[in-house]
Coordinates of C-alpha atoms in Angstrom, one line a residue:
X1 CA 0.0 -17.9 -35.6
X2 CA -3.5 -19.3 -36.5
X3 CA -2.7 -22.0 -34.0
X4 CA -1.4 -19.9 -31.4
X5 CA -4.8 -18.2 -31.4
X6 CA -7.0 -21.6 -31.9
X7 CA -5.0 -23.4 -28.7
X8 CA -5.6 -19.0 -27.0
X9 CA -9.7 -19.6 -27.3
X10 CA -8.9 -23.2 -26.3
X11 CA -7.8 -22.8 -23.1
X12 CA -10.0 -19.6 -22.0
X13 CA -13.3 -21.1 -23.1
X14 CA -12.4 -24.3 -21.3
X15 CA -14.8 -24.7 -19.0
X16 CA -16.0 -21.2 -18.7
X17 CA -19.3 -21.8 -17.0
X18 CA -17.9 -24.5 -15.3
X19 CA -18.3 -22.1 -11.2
X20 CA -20.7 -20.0 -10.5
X21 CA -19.5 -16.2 -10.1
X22 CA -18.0 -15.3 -7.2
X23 CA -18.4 -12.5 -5.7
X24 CA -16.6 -9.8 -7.5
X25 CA -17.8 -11.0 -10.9
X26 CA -21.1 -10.7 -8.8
X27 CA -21.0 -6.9 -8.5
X28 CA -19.5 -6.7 -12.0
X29 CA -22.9 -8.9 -13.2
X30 CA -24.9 -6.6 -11.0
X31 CA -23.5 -3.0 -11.9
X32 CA -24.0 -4.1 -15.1
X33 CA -27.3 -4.3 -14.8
X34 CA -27.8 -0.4 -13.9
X35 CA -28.4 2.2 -16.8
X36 CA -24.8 4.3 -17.1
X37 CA -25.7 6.8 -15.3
X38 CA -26.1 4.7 -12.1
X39 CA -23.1 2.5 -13.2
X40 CA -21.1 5.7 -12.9
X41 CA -22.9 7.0 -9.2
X42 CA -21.8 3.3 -8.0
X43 CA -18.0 3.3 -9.5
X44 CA -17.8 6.7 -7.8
X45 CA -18.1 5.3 -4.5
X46 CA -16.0 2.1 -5.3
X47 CA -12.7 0.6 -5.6
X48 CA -12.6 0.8 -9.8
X49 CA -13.4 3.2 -12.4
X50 CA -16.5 2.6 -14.9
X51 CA -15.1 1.4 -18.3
X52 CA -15.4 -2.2 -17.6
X53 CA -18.7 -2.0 -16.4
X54 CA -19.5 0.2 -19.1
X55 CA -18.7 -2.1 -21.3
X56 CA -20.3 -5.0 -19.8
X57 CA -23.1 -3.5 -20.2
X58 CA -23.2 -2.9 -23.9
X59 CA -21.8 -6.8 -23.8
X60 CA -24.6 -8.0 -22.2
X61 CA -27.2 -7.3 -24.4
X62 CA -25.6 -9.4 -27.1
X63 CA -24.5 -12.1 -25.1
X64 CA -26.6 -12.7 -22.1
X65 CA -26.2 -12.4 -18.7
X66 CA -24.9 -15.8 -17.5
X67 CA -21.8 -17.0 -16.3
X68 CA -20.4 -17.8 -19.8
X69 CA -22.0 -14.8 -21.8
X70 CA -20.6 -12.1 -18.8
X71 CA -16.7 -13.9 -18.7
X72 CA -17.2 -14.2 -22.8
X73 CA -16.1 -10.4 -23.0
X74 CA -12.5 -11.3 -21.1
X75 CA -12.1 -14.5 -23.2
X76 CA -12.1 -12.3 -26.2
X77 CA -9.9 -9.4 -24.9
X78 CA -7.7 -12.5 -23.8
X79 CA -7.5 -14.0 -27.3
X80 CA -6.7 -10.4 -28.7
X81 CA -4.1 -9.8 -26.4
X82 CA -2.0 -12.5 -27.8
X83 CA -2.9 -11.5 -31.5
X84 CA -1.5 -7.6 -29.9
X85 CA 1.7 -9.2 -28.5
X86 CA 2.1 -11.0 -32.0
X87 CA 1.8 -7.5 -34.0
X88 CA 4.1 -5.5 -31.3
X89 CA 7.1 -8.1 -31.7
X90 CA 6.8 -7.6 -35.1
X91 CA 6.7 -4.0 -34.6
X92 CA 9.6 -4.0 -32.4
X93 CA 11.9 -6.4 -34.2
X94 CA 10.9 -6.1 -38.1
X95 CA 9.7 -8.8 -40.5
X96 CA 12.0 -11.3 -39.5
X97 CA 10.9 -11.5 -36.2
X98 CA 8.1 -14.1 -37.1
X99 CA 9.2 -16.8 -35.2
X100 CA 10.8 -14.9 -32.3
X101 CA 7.1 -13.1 -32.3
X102 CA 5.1 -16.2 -31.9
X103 CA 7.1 -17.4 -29.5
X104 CA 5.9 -14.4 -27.0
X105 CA 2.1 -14.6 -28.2
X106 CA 2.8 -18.3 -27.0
X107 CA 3.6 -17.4 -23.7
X108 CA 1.1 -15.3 -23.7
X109 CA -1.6 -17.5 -24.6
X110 CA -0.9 -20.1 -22.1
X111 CA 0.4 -18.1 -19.1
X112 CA -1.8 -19.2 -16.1
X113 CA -2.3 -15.9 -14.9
X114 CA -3.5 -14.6 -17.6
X115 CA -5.9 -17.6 -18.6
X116 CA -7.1 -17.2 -15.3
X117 CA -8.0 -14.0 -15.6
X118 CA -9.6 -14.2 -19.0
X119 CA -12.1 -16.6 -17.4
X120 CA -13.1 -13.9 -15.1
X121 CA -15.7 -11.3 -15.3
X122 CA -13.7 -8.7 -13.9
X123 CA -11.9 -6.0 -15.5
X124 CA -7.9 -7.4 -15.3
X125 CA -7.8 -8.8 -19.0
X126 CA -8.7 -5.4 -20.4
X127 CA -6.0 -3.7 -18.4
X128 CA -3.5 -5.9 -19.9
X129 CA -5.2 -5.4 -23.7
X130 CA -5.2 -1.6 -23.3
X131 CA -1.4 -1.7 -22.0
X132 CA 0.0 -3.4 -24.6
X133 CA -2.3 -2.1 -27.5
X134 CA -1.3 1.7 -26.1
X135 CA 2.3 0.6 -26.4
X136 CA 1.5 -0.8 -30.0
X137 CA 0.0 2.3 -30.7
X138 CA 3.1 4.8 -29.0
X139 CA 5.9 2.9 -31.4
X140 CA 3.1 3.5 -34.7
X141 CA 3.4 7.3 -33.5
X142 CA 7.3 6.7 -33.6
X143 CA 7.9 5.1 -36.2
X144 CA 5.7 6.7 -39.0
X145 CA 4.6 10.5 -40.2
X146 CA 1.9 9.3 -42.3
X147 CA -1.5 9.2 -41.1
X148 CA -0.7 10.2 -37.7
X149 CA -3.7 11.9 -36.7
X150 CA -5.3 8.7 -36.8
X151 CA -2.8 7.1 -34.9
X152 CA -2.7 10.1 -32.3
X153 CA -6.4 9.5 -32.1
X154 CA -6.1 5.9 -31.3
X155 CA -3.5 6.7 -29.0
X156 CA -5.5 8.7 -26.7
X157 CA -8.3 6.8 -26.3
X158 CA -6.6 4.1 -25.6
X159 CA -4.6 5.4 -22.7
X160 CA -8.0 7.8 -21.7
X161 CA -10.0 4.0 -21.9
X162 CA -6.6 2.8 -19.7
X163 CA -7.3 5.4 -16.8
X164 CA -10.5 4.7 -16.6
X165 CA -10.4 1.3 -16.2
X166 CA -8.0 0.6 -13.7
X167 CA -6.5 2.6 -11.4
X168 CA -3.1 1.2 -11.7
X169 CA -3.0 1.7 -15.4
X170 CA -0.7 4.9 -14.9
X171 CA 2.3 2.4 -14.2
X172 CA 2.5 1.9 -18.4
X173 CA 3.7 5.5 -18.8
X174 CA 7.3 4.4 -17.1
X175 CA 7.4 1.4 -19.4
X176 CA 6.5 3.6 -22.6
X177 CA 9.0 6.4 -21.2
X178 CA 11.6 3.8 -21.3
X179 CA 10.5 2.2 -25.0
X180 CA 10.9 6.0 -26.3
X181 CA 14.0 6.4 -25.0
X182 CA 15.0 3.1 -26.7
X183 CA 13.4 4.4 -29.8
X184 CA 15.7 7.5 -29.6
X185 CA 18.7 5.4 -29.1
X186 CA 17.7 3.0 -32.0
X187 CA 16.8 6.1 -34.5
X188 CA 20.2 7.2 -34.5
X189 CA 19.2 10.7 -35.5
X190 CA 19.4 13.9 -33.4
X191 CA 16.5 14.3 -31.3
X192 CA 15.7 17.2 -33.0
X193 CA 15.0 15.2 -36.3
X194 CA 12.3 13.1 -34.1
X195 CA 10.4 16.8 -32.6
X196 CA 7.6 16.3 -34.4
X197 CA 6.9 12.6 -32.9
X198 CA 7.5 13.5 -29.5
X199 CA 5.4 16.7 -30.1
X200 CA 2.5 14.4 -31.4
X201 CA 2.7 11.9 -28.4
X202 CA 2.9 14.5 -25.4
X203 CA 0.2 16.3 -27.2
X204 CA -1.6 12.9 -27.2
X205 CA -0.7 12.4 -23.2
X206 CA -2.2 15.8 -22.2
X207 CA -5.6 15.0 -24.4
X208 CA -5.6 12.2 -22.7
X209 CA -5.1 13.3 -19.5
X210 CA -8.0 16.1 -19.7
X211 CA -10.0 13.2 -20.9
X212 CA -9.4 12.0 -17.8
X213 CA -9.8 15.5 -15.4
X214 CA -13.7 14.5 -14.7
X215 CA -12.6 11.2 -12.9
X216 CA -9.6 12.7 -11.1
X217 CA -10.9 13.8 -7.9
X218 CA -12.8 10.3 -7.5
X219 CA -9.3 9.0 -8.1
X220 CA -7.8 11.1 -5.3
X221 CA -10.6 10.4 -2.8
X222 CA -10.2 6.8 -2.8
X223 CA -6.7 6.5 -3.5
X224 CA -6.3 7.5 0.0
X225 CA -7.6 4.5 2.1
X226 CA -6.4 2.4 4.9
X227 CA -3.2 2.2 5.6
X228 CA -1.0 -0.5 3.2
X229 CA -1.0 -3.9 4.7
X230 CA 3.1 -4.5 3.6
X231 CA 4.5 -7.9 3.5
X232 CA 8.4 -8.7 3.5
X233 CA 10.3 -7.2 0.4
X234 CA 11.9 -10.4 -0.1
X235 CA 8.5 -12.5 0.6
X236 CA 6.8 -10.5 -1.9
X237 CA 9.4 -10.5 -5.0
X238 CA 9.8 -14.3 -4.6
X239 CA 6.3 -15.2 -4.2
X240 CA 5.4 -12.3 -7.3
X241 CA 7.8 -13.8 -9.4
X242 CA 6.4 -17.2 -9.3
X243 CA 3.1 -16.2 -9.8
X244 CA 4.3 -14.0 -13.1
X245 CA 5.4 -17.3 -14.5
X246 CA 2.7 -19.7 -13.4
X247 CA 0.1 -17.8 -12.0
X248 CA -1.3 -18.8 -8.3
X249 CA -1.1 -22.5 -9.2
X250 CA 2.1 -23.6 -7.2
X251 CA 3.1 -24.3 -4.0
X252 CA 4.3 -21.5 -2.3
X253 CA 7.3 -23.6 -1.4
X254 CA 7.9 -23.8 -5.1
X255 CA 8.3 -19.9 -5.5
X256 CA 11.7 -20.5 -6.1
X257 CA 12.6 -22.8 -8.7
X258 CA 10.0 -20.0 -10.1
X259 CA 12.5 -17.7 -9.5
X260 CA 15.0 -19.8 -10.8
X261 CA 13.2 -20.2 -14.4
X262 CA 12.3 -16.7 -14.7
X263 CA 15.8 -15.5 -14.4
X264 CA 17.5 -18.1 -16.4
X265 CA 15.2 -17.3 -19.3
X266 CA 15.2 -13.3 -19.0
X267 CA 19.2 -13.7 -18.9
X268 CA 19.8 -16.0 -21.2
X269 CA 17.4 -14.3 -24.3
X270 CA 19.1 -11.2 -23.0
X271 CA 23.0 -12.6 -23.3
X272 CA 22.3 -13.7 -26.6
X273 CA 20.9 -10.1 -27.8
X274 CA 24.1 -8.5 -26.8
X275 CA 25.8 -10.9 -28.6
X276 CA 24.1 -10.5 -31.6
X277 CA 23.1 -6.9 -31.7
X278 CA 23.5 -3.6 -29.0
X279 CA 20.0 -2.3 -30.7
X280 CA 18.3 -5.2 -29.9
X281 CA 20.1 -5.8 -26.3
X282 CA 18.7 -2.5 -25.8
X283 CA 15.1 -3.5 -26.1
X284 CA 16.2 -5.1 -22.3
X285 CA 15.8 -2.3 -20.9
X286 CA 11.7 -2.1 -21.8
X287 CA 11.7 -6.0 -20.5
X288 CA 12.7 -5.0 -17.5
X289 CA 11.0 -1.8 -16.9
X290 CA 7.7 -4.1 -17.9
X291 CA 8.4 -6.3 -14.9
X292 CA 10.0 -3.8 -12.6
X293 CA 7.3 -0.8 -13.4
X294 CA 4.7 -2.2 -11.3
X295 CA 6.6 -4.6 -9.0
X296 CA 8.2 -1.4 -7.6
X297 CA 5.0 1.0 -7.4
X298 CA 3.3 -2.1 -5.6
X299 CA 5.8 -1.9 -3.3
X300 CA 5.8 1.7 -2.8
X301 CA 2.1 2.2 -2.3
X302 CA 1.6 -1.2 -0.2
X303 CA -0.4 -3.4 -2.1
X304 CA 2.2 -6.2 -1.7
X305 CA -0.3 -9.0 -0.4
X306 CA -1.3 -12.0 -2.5
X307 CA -4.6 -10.6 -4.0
X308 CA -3.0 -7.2 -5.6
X309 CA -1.0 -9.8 -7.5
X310 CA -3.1 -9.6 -10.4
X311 CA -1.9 -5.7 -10.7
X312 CA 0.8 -7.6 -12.2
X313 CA -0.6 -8.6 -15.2
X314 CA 0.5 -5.4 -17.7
X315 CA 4.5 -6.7 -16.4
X316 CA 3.7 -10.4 -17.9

């Protein structure tokens, strides 16, 4: 796994000062700048919430503001998003999982997508880092009675941090509904045996949530904007599916051998889990409510074109 990690920072601190910022990163450098209570007057009247800036900020003052000290912050989240998605295989699977485990931080480290965006001052890598480290946290909750008011704890902020980041966040909750349900299944104890857990973690959603009640009429004044912009259904999962697997770095003629790959692979792993075990074939179901989650809500709200692709980073 220590390789996995070393070839992670390899590929993210490639180059990383290499272009100047454009000009996203350049409102991210400059709202940066401000003290918080300004970053949180200029949020209020944009697209995103204030975390990332937020953040930045505090970032800043250790690193510096230039191209590679600013980006530095999503190289790291990158690089700790693979050492996540090692931990939550091994979660999900058990100890015996290692290999299967670092096989998915893997892909995770050298998915283009995610490289790119880890190179980026912008906020994306953290909204894939708080997805799956909320889902890390959801199955400790689960799975354990000990020591869960630390876990609760973690929980929330974690999905308050989520919200406030990016508003698309909210599309994890269908992929954790589904892992819970999977749980259940898996537990093979009456549901009433697992109260207490489920008390713990829709207690946890509702502290959350009211966390969250400051920022909510922001969110409902700019989530209604222009009209959606929608592309073809059929344009938009072929050309979505490509880019899960290899980012924007293909053709767009060669959307679909993408498509080709990405089904082979996601129906071959999950032949051989029926075959082997029902519990584990069941864990298809989160696979494909992590891919299908967003897809479909990008599709239902309009945000369909090329540049919302990177909404698509939590389903990677």
């Amino acid at each position: 796994m220590t390789a996995v990690l070393l070839l992670a920072a390899f590929l993210r601190f490639y180059q990383l000062d290499t272009q100047s910022f454009w000009n996203d990163e350049g409102n991210s450098a400059r709202l940066s700048e401000r003290t918080v209570p300004l970053i949180i007057e200029g949020t209020a009247s944009d697209i995103h919430p204030p975390l990332y800036y937020l953040l930045l900020r505090g970032w800043r003052i250790g690193s510096g503001s230039s191209e590679f000290g600013l980006r530095s912050f999503s190289v790291y989240l990158g690089i700790a998003l693979v050492a996540v998605t090692y931990i939550l295989g091994r979660k999900l699977l058990g100890q015996e999982s290692q290999w299967v485990s670092i096989a998915a931080a893997t892909l995770v480290a050298i998915n283009p997508a995610l490289v790119y965006y880890s190179q980026e001052a912008r906020m994306y890598e953290l909204l894939a880092f708080l997805a799956v480290t909320s889902c890390l946290l959801l199955l400790r909750l689960l799975e354990s009675r000990r020591r869960q008011i630390i876990a609760a704890a973690a929980y929330v902020l974690f999905m308050a941090a989520g919200f406030y980041t990016h508003y698309f966040f909210p599309t994890v909750l269908i992929i954790q509904l589904v892992l819970v349900i999977v749980w259940l299944r898996g537990s093979q104890k009456p549901i009433r045996d697992n109260r207490r857990q489920l008390i713990v973690i829709g207690a946890a959603l509702i502290l959350a949530f009211i966390l969250y009640l400051p920022w909510l009429p922001i969110f409902l004044r700019q989530s209604g904007g222009r009209a959606a912009d929608r592309v073809q259904i059929y344009e938009f999962l072929l050309d979505g599916w490509r880019w899960l697997g290899f980012g924007g770095f293909t053709a767009s003629d060669d959307g679909r051998w993408g498509v080709i790959i990405l089904t082979i692979l996601i129906l071959a792993g999950t032949a051989y889990a029926i075959i082997k075990s029902r519990w584990e074939a069941s864990y298809g179901l989160v696979i494909a409510a992590g891919a299908a989650a967003p897809i479909a809500v990008m599709v239902l709200i309009g945000t369909t074109q090329p540049p919302f692709y990177k909404f698509m980073l939590m389903a990677i």
